[in-house]
CSV table of C-alpha atoms in Angstrom, one decimal:
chain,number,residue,atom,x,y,z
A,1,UNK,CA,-84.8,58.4,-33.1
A,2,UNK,CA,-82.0,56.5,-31.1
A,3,UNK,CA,-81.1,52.9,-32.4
A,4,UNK,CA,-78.9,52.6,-29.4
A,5,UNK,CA,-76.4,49.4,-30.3
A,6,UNK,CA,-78.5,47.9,-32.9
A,7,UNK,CA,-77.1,48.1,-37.0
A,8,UNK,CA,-79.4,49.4,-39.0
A,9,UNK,CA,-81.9,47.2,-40.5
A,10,UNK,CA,-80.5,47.6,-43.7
A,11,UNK,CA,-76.9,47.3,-42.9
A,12,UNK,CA,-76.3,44.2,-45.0
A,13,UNK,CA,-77.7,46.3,-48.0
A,14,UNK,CA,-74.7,48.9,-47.5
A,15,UNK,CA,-72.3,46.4,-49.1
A,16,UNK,CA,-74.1,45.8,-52.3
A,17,UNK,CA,-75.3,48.6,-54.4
A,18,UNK,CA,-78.0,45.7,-55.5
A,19,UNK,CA,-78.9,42.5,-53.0
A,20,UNK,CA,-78.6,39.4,-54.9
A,21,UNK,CA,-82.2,38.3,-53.6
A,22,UNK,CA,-83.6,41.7,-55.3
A,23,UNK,CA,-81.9,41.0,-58.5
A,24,UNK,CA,-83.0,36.8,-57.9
A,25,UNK,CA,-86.3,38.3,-56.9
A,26,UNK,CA,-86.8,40.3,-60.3
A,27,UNK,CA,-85.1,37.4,-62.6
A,28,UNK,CA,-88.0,35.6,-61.6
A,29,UNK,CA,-90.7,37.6,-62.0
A,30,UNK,CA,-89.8,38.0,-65.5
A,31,UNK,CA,-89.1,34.2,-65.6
A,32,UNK,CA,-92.9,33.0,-64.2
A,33,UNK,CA,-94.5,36.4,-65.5
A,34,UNK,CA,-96.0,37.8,-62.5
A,35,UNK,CA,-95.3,41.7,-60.9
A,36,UNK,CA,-93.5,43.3,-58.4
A,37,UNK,CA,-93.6,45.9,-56.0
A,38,UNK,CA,-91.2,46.9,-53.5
A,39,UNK,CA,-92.1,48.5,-50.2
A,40,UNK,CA,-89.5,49.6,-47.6
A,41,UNK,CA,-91.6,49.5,-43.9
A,42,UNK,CA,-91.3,52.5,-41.6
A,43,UNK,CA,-88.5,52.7,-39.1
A,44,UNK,CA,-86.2,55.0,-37.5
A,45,UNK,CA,-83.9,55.5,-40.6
A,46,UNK,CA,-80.4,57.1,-40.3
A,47,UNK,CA,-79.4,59.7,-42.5
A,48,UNK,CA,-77.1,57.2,-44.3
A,49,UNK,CA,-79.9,54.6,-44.2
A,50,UNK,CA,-81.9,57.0,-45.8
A,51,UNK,CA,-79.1,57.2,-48.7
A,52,UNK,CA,-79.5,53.8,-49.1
A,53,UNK,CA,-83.1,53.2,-49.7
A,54,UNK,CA,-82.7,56.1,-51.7
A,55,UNK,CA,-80.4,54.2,-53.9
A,56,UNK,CA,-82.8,51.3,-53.9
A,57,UNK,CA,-85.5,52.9,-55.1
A,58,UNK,CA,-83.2,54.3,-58.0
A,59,UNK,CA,-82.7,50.7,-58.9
A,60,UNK,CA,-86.3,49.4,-58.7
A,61,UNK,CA,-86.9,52.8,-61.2
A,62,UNK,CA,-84.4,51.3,-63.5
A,63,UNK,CA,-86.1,47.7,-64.0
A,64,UNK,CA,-89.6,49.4,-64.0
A,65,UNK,CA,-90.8,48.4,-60.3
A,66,UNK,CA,-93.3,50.5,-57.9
A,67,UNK,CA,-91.1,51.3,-54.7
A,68,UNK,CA,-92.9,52.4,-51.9
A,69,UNK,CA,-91.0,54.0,-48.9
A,70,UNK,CA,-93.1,54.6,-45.8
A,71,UNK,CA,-90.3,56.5,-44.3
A,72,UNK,CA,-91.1,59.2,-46.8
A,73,UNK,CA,-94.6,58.9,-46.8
A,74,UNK,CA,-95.3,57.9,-43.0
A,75,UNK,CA,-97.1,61.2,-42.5
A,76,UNK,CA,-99.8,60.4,-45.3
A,77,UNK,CA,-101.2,57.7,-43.2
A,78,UNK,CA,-101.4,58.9,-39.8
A,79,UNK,CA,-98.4,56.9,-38.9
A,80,UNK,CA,-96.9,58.1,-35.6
A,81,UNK,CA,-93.7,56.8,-34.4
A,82,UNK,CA,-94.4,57.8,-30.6
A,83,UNK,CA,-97.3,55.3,-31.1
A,84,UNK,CA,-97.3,53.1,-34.0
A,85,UNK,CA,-94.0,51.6,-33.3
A,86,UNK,CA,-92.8,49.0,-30.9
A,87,UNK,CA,-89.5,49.7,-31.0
A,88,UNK,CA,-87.2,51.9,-33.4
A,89,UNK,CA,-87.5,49.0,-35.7
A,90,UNK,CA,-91.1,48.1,-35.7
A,91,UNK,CA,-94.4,48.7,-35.9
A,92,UNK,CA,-97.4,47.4,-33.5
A,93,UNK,CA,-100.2,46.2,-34.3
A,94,UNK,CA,-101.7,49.8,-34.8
A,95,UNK,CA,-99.0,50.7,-36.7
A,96,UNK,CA,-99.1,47.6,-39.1
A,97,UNK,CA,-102.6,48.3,-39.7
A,98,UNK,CA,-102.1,51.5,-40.9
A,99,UNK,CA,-99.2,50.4,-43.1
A,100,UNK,CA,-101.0,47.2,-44.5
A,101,UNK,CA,-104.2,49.4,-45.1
A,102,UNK,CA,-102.4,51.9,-47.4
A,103,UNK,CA,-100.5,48.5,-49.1
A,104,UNK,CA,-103.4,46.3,-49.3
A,105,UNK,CA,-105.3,49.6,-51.4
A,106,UNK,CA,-102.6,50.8,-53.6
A,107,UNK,CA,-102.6,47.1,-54.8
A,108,UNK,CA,-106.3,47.4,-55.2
A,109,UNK,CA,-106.2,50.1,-57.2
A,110,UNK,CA,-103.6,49.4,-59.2
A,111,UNK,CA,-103.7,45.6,-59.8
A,112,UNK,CA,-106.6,43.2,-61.3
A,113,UNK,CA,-106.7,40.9,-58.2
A,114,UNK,CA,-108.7,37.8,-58.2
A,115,UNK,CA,-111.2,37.4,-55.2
A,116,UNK,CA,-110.4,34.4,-53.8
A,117,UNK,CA,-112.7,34.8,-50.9
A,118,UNK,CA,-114.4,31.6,-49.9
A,119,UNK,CA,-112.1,30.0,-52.7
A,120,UNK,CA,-111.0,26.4,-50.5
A,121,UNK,CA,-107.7,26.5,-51.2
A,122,UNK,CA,-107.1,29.5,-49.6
A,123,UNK,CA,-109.2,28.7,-46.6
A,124,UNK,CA,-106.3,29.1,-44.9
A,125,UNK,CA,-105.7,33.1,-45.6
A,126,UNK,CA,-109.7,33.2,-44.3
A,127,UNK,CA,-108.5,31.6,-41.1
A,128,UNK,CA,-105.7,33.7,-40.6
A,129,UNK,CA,-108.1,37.0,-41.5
A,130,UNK,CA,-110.6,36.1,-39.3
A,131,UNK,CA,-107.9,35.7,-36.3
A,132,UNK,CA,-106.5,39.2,-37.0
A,133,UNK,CA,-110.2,40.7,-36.5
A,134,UNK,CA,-110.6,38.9,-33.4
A,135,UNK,CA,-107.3,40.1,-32.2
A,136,UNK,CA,-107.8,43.3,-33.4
A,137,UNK,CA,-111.5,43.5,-31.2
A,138,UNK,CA,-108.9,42.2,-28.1
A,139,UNK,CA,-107.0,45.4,-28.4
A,140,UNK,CA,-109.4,47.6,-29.3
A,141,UNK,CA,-111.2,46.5,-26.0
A,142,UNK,CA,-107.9,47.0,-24.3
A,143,UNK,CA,-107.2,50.5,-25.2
A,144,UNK,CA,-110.9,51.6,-24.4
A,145,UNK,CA,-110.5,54.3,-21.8
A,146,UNK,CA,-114.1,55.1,-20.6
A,147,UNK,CA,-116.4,52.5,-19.1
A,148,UNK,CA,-119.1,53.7,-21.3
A,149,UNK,CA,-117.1,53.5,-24.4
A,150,UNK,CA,-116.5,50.2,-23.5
A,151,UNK,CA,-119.7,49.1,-23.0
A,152,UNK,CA,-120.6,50.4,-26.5
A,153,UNK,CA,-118.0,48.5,-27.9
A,154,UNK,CA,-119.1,45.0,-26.7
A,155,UNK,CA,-122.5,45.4,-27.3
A,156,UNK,CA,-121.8,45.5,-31.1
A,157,UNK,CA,-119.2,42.5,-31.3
A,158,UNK,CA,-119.6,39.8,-33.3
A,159,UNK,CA,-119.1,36.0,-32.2
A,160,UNK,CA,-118.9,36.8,-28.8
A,161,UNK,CA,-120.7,35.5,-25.4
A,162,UNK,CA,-120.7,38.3,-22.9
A,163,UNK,CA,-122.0,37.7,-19.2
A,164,UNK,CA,-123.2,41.0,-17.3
A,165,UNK,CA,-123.5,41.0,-13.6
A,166,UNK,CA,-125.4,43.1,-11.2
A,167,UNK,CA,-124.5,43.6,-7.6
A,168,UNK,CA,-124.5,45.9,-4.6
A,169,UNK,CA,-124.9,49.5,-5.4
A,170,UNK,CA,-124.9,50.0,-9.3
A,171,UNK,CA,-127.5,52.5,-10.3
A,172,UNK,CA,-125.1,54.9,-11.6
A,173,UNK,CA,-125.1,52.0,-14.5
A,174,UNK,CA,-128.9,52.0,-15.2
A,175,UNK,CA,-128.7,54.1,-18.6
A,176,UNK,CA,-125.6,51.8,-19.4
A,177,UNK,CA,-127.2,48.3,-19.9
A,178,UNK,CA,-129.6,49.7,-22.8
A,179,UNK,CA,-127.0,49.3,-24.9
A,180,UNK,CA,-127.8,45.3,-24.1
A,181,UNK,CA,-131.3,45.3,-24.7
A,182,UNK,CA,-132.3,45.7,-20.8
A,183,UNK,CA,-135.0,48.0,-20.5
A,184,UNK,CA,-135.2,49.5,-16.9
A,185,UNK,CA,-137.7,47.5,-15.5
A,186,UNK,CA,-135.1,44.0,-15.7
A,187,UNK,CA,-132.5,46.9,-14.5
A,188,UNK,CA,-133.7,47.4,-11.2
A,189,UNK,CA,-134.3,44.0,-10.1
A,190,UNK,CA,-130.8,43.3,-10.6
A,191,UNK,CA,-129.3,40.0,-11.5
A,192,UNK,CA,-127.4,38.3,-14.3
A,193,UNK,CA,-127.7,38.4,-18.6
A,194,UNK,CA,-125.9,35.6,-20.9
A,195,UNK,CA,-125.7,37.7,-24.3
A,196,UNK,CA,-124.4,35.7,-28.0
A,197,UNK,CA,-123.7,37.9,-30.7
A,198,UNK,CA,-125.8,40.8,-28.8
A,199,UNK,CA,-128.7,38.4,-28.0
A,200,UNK,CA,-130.1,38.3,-24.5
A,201,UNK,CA,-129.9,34.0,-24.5
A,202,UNK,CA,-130.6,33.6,-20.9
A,203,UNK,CA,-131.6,35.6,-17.6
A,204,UNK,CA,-131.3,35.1,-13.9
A,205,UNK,CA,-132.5,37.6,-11.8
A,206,UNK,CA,-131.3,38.5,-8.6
A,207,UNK,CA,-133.3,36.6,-5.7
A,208,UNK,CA,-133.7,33.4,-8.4
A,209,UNK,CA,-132.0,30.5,-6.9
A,210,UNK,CA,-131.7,28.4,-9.7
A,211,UNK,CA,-128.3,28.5,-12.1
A,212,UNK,CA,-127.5,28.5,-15.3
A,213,UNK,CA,-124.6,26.9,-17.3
A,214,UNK,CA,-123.7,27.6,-21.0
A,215,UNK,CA,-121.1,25.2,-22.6
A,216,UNK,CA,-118.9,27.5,-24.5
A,217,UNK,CA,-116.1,24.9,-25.9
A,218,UNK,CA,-115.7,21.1,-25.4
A,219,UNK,CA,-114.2,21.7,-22.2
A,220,UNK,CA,-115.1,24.9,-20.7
A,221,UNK,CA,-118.2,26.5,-19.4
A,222,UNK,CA,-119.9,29.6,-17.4
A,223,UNK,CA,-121.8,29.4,-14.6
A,224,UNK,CA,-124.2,31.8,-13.1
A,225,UNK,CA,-125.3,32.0,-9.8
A,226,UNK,CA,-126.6,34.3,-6.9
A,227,UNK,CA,-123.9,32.6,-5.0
A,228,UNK,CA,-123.0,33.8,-1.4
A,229,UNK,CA,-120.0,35.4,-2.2
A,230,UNK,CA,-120.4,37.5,-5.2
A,231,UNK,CA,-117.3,37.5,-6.6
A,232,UNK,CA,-118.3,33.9,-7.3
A,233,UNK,CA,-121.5,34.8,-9.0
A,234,UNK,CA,-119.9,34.2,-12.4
A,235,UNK,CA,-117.4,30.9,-12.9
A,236,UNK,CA,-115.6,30.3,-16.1
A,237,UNK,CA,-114.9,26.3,-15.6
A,238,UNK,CA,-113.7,26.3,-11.5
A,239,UNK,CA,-112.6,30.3,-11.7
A,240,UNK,CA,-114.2,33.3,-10.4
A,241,UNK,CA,-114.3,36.0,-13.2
A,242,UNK,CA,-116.5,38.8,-11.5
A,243,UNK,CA,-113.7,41.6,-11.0
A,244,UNK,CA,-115.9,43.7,-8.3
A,245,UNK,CA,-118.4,43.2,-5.9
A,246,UNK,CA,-120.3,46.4,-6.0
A,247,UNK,CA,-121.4,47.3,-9.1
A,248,UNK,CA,-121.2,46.1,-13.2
A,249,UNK,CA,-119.3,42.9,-14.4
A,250,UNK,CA,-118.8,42.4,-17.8
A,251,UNK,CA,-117.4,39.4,-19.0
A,252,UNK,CA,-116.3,38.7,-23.2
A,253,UNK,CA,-115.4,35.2,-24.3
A,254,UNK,CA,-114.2,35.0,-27.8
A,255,UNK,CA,-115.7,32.2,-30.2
A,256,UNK,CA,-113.5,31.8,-32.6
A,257,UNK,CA,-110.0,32.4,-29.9
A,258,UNK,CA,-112.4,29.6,-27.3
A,259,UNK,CA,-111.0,32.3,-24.3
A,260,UNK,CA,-112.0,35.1,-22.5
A,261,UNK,CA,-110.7,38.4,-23.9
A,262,UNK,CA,-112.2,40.7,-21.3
A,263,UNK,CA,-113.2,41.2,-17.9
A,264,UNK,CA,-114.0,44.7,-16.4
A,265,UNK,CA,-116.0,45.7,-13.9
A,266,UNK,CA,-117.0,49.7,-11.9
């Protein structure tokens, strides 16, 4: 792969057969008593990179530590550099995933690793988790390709509110919303479904004129409506989020992220 102008991201290795942090690194280890591993993350290595991590891993041999190089074993994981990688240099979020899940079990299997779920002082690492799998449901639902696949998706996501919408011509959905809970008689009259954590919470069907508003943070709510212009049948706070006026809206708000993740509509 081309780096273009960029050094090589382990340029400033070239110059010292060992880095001073790696040595500092392993001084400690035996100073506090607690193991190493080394891990070299995949990127678009240079022959004389290659020499060099080579040379590392000779060094990590000699003072007894596991060295892990993705660049060799890249292919073992499913790792694909057309696209895991945000660049020569990186990996995205796919990428990292696949990375992290062969690194997070090799130290599984290999290590006796305290549980510290639900442990308070490491609330913190719980929060952080938890934001990664809501991120993670955020790009899954952006790299769905099919409607229907979609639609699968969201109707098994956890601490989620999702609004569906029915207007104009949408019978080519009918078989679609049963993966809601809506048989076919609430199908074909139409109107709107408030779903929390794959619940049906509320329903307004199509010719009801009343609304409905569900407060989903401290300062943000939905509204539903059969409002004269559609596209304002659904309001998140003072905004339209209906993307089409014939057919299925579907709208995901995210709990824990307090936004909307999703909108998508045929």
């Amino acid at each position: 792969m081309n780096h273009g102008n960029k050094p090589s991201a382990i340029e400033s290795f070239k110059t010292d057969p060992i880095p001073k942090i790696v040595v500092k690194i392993y001084d400690l280890s035996i100073e506090y008593d607690f193991q190493l591993v080394f891990f070299m993350a995949p990127f678009a290595a240079t022959v004389e990179d290659q020499k060099t991590i080579n040379m590392l891993a000779l060094h990590a041999e000699d003072m007894g530590v596991p060295f892990i190089d993705f660049n060799k074993i890249y292919p073992l994981i499913g790792y694909d550099f057309s696209t895991d990688a945000s660049d020569p240099f990186h990996s995205d979020a796919e990428g990292a995933a696949k990375v992290t899940g062969y690194f997070g079990q090799y130290l599984a299997e290999n290590y006796d690793l305290a549980d510290h779920r639900g442990d308070d002082k490491y609330a913190q690492w719980e929060t952080n988790y938890n934001y990664y799998l809501h991120k993670e449901q955020e790009h899954i639902l952006d790299k769905m390709e099919t409607f229907d696949d979609y639609l699968k998706y969201v109707a098994v996501m956890n601490d989620v509110i999702v609004s569906i919408s029915l207007d104009g011509y949408y019978e080519w959905s009918m078989d679609k919303l049963g993966y809601f809970g809506v048989d076919k008689e609430e199908y074909m009259k139409g109107g709107k479904w408030i779903l929390v954590d794959g619940v049906i919470t509320h329903v307004i069907d199509a010719d009801s004129e009343t609304s409905y508003t569900l407060d989903v943070s401290e300062y943000d709510s939905f509204l539903l409506q059969n409002a004269d212009d559609v596209m304002n049948d659904v309001m998140y706070g003072m905004t339209p989020v209906c993307t089409t006026s014939d057919g299925l809206n579907i709208i995901v708000y995210d709990n824990f992220q307090e936004k909307i993740i999703s909108m998508r509509g045929e």
